[in-house]
Short mmCIF file of C-alpha atoms in Angstrom, two decimals:
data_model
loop_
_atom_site.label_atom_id
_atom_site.label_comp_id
_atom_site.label_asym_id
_atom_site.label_seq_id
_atom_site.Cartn_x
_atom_site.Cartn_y
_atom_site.Cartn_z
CA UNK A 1356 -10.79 -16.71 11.74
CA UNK A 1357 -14.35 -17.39 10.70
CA UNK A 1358 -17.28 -17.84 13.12
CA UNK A 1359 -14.77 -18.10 15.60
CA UNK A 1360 -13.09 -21.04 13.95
CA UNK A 1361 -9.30 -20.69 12.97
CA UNK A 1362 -9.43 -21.94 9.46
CA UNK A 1363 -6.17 -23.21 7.47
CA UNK A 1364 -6.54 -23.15 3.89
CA UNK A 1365 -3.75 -24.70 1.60
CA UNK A 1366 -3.91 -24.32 -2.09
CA UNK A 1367 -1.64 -26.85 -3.98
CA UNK A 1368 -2.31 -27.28 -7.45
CA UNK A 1369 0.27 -30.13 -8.08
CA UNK A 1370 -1.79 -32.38 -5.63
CA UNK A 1371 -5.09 -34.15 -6.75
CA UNK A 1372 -7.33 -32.66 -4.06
CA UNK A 1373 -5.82 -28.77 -4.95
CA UNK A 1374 -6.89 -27.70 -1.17
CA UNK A 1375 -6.31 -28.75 2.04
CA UNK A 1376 -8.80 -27.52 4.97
CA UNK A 1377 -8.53 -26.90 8.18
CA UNK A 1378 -10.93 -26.01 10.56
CA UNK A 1379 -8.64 -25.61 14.62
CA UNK A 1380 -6.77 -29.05 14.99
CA UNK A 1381 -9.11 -30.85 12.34
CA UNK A 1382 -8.35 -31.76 8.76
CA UNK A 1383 -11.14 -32.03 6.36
CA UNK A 1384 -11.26 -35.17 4.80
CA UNK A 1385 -12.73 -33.48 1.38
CA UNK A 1386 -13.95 -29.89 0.51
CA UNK A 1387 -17.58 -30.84 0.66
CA UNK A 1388 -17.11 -30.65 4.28
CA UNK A 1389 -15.98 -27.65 4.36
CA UNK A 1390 -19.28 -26.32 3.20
CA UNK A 1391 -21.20 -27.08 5.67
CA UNK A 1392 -23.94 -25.45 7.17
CA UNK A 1393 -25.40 -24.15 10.67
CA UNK A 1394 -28.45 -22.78 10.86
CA UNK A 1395 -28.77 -21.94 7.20
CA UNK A 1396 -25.40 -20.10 7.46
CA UNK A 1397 -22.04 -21.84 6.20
CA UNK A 1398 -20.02 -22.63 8.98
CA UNK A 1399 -16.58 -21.86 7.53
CA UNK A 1400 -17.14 -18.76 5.18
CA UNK A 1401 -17.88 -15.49 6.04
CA UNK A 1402 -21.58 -14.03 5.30
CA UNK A 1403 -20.74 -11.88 2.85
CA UNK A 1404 -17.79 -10.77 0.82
CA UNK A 1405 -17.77 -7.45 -0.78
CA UNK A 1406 -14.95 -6.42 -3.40
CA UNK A 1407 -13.80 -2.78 -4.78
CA UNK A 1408 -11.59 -1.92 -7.26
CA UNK A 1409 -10.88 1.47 -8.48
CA UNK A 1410 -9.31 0.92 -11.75
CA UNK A 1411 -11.12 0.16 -15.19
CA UNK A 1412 -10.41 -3.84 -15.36
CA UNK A 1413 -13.36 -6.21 -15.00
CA UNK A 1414 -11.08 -8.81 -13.86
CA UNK A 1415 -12.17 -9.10 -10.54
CA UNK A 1416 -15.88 -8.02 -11.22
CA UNK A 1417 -16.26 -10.71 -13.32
CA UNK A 1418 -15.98 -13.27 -10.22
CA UNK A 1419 -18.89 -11.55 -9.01
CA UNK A 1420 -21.12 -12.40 -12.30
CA UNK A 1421 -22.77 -15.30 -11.41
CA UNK A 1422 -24.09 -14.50 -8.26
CA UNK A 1423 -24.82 -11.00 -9.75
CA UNK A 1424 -27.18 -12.71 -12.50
CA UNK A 1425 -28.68 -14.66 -9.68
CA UNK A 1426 -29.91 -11.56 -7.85
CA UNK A 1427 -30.78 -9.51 -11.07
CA UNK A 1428 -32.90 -12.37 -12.12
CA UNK A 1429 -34.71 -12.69 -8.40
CA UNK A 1430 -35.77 -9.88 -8.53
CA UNK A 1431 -37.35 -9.68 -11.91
CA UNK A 1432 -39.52 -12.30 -10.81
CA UNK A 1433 -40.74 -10.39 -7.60
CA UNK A 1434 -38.20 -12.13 -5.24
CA UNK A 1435 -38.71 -10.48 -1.52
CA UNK A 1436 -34.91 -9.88 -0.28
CA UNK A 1437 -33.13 -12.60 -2.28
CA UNK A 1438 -30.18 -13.92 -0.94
CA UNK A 1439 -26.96 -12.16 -2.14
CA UNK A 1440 -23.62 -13.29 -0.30
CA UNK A 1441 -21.36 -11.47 -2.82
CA UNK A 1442 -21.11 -7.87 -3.24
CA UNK A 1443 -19.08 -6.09 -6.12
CA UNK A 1444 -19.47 -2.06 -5.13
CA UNK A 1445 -19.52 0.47 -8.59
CA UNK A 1446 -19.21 3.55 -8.11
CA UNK A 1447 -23.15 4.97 -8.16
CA UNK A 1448 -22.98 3.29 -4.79
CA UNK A 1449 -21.15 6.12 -2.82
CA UNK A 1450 -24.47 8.42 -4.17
CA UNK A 1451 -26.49 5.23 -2.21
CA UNK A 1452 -24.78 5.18 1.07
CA UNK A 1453 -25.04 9.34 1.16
CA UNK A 1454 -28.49 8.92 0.98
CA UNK A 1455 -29.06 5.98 3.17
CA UNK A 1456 -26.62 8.46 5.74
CA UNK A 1457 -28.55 11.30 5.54
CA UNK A 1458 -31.94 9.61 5.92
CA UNK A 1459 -30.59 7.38 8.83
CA UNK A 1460 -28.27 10.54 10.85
CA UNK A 1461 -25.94 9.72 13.35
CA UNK A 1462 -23.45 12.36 15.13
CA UNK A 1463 -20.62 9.95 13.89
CA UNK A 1464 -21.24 10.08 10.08
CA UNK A 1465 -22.47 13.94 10.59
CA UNK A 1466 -18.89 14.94 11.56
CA UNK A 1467 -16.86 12.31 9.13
CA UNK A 1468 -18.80 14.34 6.32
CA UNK A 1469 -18.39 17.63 7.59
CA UNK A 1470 -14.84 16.94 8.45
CA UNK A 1471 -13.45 15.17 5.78
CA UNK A 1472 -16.15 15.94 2.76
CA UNK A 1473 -16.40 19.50 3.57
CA UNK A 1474 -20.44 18.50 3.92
CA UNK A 1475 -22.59 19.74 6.13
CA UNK A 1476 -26.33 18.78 4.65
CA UNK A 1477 -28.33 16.85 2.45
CA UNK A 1478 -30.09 19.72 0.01
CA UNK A 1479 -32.03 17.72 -3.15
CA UNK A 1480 -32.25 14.15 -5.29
CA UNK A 1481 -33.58 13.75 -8.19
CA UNK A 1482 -33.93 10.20 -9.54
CA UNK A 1483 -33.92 9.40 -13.01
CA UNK A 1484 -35.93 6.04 -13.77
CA UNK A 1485 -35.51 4.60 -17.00
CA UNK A 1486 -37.48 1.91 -18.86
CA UNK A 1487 -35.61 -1.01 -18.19
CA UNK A 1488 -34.60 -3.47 -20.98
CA UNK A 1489 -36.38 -6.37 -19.88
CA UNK A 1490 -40.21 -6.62 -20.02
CA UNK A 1491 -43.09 -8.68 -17.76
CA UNK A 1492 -46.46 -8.87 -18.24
CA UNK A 1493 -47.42 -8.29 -14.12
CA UNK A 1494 -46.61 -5.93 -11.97
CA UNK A 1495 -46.97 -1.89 -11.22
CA UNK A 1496 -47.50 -0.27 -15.04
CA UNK A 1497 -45.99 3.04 -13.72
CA UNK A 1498 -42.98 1.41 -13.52
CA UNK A 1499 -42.95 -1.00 -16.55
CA UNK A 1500 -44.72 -4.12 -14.67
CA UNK A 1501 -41.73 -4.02 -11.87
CA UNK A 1502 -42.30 -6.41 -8.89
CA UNK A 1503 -41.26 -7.16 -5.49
CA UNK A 1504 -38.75 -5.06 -3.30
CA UNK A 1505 -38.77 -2.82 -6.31
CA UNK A 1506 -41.96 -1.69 -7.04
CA UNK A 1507 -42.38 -1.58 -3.39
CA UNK A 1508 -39.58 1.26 -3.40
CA UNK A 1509 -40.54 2.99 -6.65
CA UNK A 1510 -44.37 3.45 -5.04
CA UNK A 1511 -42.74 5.30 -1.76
CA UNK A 1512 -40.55 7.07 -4.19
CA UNK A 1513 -43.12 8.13 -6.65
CA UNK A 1514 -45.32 9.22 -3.65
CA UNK A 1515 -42.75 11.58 -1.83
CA UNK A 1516 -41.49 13.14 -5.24
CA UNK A 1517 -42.53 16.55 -5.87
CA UNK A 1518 -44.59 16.45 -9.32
CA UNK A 1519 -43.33 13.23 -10.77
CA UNK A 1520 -42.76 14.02 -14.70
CA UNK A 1521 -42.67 11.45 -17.37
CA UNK A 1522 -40.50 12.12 -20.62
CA UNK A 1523 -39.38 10.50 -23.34
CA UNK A 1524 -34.93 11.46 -23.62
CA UNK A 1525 -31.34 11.11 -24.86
CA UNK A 1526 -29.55 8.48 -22.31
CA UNK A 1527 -26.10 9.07 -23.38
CA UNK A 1528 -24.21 5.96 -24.06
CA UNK A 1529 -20.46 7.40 -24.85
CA UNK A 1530 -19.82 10.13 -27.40
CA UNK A 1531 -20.65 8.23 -30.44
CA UNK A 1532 -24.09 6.92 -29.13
CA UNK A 1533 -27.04 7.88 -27.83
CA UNK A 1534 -30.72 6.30 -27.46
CA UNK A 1535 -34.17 7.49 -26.75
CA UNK A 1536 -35.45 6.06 -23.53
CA UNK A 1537 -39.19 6.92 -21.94
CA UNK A 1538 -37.83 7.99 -18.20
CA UNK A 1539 -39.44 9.06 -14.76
CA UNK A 1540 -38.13 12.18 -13.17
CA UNK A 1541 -38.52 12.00 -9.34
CA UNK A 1542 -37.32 14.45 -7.40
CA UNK A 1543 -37.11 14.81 -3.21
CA UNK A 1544 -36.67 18.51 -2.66
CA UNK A 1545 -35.29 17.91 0.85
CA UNK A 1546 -33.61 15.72 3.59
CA UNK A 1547 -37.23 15.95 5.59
CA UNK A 1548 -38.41 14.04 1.98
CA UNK A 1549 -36.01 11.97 2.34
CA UNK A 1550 -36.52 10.89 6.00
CA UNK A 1551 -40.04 10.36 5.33
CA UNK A 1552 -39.47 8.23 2.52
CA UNK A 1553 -36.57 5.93 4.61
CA UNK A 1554 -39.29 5.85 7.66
CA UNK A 1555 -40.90 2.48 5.30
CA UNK A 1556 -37.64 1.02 6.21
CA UNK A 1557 -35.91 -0.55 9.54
CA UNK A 1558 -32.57 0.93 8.91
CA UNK A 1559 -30.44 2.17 6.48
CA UNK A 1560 -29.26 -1.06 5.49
CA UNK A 1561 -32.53 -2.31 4.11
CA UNK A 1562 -32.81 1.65 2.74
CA UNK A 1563 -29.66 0.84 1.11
CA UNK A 1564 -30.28 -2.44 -0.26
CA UNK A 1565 -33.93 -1.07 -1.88
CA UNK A 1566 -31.83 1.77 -3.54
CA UNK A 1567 -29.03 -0.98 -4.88
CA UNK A 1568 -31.96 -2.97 -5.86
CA UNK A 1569 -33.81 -0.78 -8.33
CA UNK A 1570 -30.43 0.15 -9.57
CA UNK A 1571 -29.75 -3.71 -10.27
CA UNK A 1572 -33.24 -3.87 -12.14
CA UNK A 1573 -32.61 -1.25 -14.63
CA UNK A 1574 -34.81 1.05 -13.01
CA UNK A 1575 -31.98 3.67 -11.66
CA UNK A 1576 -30.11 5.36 -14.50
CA UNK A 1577 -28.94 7.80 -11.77
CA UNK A 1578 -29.30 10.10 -8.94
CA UNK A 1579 -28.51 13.45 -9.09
CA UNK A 1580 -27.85 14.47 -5.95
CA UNK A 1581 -27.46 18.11 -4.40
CA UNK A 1582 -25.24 18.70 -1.04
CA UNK A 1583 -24.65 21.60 0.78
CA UNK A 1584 -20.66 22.22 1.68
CA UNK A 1585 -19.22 23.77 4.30
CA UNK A 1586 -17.69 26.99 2.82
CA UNK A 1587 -20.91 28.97 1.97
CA UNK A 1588 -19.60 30.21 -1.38
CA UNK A 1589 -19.81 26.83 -2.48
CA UNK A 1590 -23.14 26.19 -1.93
CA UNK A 1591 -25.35 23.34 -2.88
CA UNK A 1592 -22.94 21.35 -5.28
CA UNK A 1593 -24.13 17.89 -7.37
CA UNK A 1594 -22.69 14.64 -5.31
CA UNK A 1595 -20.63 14.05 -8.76
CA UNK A 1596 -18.45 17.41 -8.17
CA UNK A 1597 -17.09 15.76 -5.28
CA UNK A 1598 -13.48 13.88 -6.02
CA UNK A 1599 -13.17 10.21 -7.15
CA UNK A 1600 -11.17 9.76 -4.03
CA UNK A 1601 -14.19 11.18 -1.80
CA UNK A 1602 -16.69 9.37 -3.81
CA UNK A 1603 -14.11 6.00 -2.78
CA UNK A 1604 -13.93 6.62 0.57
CA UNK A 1605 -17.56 6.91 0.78
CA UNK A 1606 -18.28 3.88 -1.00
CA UNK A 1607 -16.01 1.69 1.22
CA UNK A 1608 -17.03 3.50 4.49
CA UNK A 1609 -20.28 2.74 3.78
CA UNK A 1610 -20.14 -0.98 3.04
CA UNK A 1611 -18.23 -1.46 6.17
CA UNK A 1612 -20.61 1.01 8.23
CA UNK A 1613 -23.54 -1.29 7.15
CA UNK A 1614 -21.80 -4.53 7.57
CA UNK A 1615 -20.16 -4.33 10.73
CA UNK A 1616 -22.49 -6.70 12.75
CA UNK A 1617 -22.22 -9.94 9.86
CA UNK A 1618 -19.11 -11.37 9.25
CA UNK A 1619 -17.80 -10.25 6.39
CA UNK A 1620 -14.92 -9.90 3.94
CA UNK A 1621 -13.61 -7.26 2.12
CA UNK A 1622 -11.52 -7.69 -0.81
CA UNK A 1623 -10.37 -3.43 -1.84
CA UNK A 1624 -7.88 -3.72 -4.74
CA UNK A 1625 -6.11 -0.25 -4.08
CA UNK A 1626 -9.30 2.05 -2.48
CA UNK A 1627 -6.51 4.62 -2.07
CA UNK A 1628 -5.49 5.18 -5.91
CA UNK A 1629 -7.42 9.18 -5.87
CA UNK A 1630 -6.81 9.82 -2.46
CA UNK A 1631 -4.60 12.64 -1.12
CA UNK A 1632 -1.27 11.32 0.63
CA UNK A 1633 -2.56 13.00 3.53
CA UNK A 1634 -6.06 11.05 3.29
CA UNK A 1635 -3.60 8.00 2.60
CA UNK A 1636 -1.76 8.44 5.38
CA UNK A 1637 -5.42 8.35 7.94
CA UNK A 1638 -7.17 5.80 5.16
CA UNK A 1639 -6.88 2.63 7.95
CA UNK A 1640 -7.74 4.96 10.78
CA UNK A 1641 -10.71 6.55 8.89
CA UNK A 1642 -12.15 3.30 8.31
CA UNK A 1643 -11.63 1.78 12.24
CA UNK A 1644 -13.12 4.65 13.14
CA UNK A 1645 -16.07 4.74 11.49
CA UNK A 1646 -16.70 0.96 11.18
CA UNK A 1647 -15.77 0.06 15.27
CA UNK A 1648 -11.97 -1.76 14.11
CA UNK A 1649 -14.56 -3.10 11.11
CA UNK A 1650 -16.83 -4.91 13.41
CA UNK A 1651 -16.61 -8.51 12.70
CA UNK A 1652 -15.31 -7.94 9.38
CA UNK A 1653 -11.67 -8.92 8.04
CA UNK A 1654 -10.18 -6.90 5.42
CA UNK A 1655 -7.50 -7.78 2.49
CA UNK A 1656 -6.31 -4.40 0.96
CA UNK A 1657 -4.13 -3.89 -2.03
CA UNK A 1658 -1.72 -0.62 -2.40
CA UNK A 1659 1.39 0.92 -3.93
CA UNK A 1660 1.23 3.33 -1.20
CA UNK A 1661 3.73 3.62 1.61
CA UNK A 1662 1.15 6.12 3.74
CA UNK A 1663 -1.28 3.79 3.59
CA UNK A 1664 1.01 1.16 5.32
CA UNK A 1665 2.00 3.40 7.39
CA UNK A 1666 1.14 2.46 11.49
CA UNK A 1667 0.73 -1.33 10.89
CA UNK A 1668 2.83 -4.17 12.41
CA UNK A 1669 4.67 -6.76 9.68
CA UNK A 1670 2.85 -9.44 10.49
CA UNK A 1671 -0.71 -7.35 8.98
CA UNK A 1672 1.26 -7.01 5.63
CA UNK A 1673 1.74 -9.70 2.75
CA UNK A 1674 4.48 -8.69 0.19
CA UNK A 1675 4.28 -10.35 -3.29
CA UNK A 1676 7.19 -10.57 -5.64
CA UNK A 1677 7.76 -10.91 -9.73
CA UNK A 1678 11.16 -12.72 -9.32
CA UNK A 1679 12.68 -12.95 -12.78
CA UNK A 1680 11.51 -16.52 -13.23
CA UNK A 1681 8.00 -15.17 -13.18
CA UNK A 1682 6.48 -17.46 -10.59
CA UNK A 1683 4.90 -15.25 -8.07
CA UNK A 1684 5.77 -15.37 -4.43
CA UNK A 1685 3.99 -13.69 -1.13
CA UNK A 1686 5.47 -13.74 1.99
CA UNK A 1687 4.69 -11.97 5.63
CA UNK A 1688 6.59 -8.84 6.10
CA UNK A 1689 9.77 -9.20 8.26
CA UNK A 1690 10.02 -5.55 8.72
CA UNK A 1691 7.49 -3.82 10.19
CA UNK A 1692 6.23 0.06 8.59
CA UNK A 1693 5.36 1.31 11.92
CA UNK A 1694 7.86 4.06 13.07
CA UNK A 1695 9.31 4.19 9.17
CA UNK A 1696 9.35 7.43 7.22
CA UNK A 1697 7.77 7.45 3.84
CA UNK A 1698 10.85 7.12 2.66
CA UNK A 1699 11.99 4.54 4.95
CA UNK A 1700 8.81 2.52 4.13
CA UNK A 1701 10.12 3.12 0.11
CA UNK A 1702 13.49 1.97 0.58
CA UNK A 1703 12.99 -1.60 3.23
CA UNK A 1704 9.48 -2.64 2.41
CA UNK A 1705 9.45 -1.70 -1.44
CA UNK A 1706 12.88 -2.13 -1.47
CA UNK A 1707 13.66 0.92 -3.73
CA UNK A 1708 17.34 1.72 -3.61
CA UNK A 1709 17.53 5.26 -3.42
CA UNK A 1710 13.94 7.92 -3.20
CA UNK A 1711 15.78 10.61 -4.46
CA UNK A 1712 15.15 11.61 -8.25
CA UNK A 1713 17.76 10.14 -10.44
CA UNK A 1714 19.85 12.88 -11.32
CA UNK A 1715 19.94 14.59 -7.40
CA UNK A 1716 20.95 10.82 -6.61
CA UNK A 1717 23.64 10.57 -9.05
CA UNK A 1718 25.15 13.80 -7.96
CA UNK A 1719 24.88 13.15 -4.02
CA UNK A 1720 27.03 9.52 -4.77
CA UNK A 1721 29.34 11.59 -7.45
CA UNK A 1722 29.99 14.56 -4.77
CA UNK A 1723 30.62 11.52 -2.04
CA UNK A 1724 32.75 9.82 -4.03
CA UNK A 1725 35.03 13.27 -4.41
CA UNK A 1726 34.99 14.21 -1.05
CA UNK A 1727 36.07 10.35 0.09
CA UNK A 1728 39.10 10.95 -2.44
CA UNK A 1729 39.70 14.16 -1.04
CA UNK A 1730 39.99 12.60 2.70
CA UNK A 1731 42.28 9.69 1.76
CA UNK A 1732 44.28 10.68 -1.54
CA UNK A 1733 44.15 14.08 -2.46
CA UNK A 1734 47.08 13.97 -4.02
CA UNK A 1735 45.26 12.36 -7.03
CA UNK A 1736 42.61 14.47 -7.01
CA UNK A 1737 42.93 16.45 -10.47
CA UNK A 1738 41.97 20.16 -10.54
CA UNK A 1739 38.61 19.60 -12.60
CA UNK A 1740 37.87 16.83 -9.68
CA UNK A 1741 38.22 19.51 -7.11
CA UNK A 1742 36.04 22.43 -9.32
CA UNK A 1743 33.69 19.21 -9.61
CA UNK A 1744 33.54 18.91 -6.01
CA UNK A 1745 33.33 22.67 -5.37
CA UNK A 1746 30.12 23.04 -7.76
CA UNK A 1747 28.34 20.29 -6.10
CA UNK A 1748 28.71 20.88 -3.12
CA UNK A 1749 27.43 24.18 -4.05
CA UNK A 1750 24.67 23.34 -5.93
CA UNK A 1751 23.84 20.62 -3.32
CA UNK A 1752 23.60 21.97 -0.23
CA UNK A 1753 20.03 21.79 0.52
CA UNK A 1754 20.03 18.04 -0.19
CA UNK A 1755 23.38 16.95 1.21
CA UNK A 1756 24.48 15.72 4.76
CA UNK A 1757 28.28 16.17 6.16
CA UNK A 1758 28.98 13.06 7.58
CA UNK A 1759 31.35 12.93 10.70
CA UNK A 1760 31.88 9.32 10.65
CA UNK A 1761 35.12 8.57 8.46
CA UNK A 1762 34.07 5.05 8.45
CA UNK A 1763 31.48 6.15 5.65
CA UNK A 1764 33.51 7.74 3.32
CA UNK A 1765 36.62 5.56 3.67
CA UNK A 1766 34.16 2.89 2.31
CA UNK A 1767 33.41 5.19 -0.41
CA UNK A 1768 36.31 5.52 -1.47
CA UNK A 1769 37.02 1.90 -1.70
CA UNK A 1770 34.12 0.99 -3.42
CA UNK A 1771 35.14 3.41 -6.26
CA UNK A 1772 38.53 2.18 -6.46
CA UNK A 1773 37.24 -1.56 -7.28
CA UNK A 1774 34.55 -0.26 -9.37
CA UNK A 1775 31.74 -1.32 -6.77
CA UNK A 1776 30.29 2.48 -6.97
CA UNK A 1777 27.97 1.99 -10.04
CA UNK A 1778 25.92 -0.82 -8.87
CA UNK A 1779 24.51 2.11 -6.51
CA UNK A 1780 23.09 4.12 -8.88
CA UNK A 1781 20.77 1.26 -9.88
CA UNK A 1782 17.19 1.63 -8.52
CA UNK A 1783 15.65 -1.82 -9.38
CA UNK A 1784 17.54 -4.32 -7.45
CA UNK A 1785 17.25 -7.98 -8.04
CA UNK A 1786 17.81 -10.17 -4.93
CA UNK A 1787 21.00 -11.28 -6.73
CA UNK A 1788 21.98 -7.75 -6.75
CA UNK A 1789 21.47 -6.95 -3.04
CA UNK A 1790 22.91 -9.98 -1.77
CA UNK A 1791 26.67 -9.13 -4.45
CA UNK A 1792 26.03 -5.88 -2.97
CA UNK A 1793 26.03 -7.13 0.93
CA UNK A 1794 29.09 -9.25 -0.23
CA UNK A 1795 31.35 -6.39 -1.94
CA UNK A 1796 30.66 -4.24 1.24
CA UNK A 1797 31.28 -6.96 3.37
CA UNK A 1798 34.63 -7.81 1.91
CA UNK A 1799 35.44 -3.50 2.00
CA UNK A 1800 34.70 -3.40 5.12
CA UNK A 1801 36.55 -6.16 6.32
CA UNK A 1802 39.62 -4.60 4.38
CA UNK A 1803 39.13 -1.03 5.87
CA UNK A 1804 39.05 -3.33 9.12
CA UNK A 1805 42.29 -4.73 8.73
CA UNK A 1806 44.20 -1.67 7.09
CA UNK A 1807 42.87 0.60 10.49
CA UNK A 1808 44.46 -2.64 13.13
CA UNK A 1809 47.40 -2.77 10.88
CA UNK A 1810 48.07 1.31 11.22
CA UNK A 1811 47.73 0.93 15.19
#
């Protein structure tokens, strides 16, 4: 749903057109149509789309190039607030929406920080402006001939810093390389600075876009910012102690914070990877929370995490599939994660057999398979098979449940008879396997069935 339009799109790439569009009950005719515009704003796509990844690929990031170019090179030439529909976040841009939070305050984002961040004030920035690579004949000297939205910000900046210093230094590149760059230090001793210098500015969206801006130029090689945490032994700490996970959350909290009154995608490709199960476990609810249920955003998030799934409905989840043939396939949950354990979530929606570790696995189904031959043929039960059971059970008995139902291990002990009992210490399942599997225990059960009507 787009513009409040329910929009249908079909990719085929065996047919000649590759997509088919629909907009309600209407099919496109071609996909030029599907671009159109309304008021200056496409009719069918959403405002903006923003992406996050927290690996170290550049595969998606590199979709984002060419509009990326498009705004770098804007606002060389002095472009006032160029256009920029797609957003690909880094991570300097959780030190960007801390500041645009703390010089834009609300009660909301005060007590996210304080609660999950451990931060309870804004203490010092110092910016670190770097020559940029590029050169132009007009513009503000001070700041290498910069123009536009730019020089605009690095004026206010220069103005509020205490005792701007110039200096030529190292900029580290990796270990093997450095280079000598002529820099500006400016540094805003407070959050009052701060404020004062955000007061040129309608909101912390436009404060954040003149921050991402000079970054973008070349003119922001970082910010070291100072924070104050909550347990007073800590003290003021650099923004860069903080966790990669807290530094995530920020970044994506943010975004969303700032977007919620466009329409807007978000693409996150596993936001979760540093967090804490317990932050993975409140991730969705964090962000509703903060955002207002995202605002009129729509969100597509990628995880390996059960906690994060954790609460949802199957019809909000997508599963895709390697088969062994290698062609890819997605489908909507049919089971939905809400009321699941962790390790129910594990075992229907990621369809691991067992959650156990291997070995405590192999022992619970090797001490099951004992006491089912103990219940229905003892008789054959050697005496190693009985010191066996007697030191697993032993060694088990934190981990292991005493069934009452017979049922259960009268169908263990079947299944080891006709060999069945191996395929369950397998972890990675094909859908070949499960389906055997459902047909062996089928079959046993039908056969304990018929031996128990047979005995009446």
């Amino acid at each position: 749903i787009c513009h409040g339009e329910n929009i249908k799109i079909i990719s085929n790439p065996n047919t000649s057109t590759k997509y088919h569009f629909t907009v309600g009950s209407e099919v496109l005719k071609n996909k030029t149509l599907f671009w159109t515009k309304k008021n200056d704003v496409f009719a069918y796509l959403p405002e903006y789309v923003f992406a996050y990844y927290s690996g170290i690929s550049n595969r998606l990031e590199e979709h984002f190039d060419k509009s990326q170019k498009k705004f770098y090179t804007d606002l060389k030439n002095g472009v006032d607030s160029p256009f920029r529909p797609l957003f690909y976040a880094r991570p300097i841009h959780s030190n960007f929406v801390l500041l645009a939070f703390y010089a834009f305050e609300d009660e909301e984002i005060k007590e996210f920080l304080e609660e999950y961040l451990q931060i309870t004030g804004f203490h010092s920035s110092l910016f670190v402006v770097p020559k940029p690579e590029w050169k132009s004949n007009k513009g503000d000297i001070r700041f290498w001939n910069a123009k536009g939205i730019v020089a605009k910000f690095l004026d206010k900046l220069f103005a509020k810093s205490l005792m701007p210093i110039k200096a030529e230094v190292d900029i580290r590149i990796d270990f093997r390389h450095s280079v000598k760059k002529e820099c500006w230090y400016l540094y805003l001793e407070n959050q009052e600075t701060l404020k004062e210098l955000a007061k040129e500015y309608d909101n912390n969206v436009d404060f954040f876009k003149a921050l991402e801006s000079t970054y973008i130029s070349d003119l922001i090689q970082e910010t070291r910012i100072r924070v104050q945490k909550k347990n007073p032994t800590d003290g003021a700490i650099t923004f860069k102690e903080l966790s990669e996970g807290e530094q995530q959350l920020l970044t994506v909290l943010g975004l969303l914070k700032f977007t919620n009154q466009a329409e807007s995608l978000f693409l996150l490709d596993e936001p979760d990877t540093h967090l804490s199960p317990m932050w993975g476990h409140e991730y969705l609810k964090i962000l509703q929370k903060i955002s207002g249920e995202y605002g009129k955003s729509q969100m597509f998030l990628s995880t390996h995490k059960p906690t994060t799934i954790s609460g949802l409905q199957g019809d909000q989840i997508i599963i895709f599939e390697k088969p062994e043939n290698g062609k890819i396939k997605a489908g909507i949950s049919l089971i939905s994660p809400k009321g699941l354990s962790a390790d129910g979530i594990l075992t229907q929606i990621f369809e691991m057999a067992y959650t156990y570790d291997e070995d405590t696995y192999n022992e619970l189904l090797d001490r099951r398979r004992l006491l089912a031959k103990q219940m229905f043929n003892i008789t054959e039960m050697t005496d190693s098979e009985r010191e066996e059971l007697a030191k697993l059970t032993t060694k088990l008995s934190d981990y292991s449940e005493n069934f009452a139902d017979g049922l259960f291990y009268e169908f263990i002990y079947e299944l080891d008879k006709t060999g069945g009992l191996p395929a369950y210490r397998e972890i990675n399942l094909t859908d070949e396997d499960r389906i055997e599997r459902n047909r062996k225990a089928s079959e046993l059960f039908e056969k304990i069935k018929q031996k128990r009507n047979s005995s009446k």
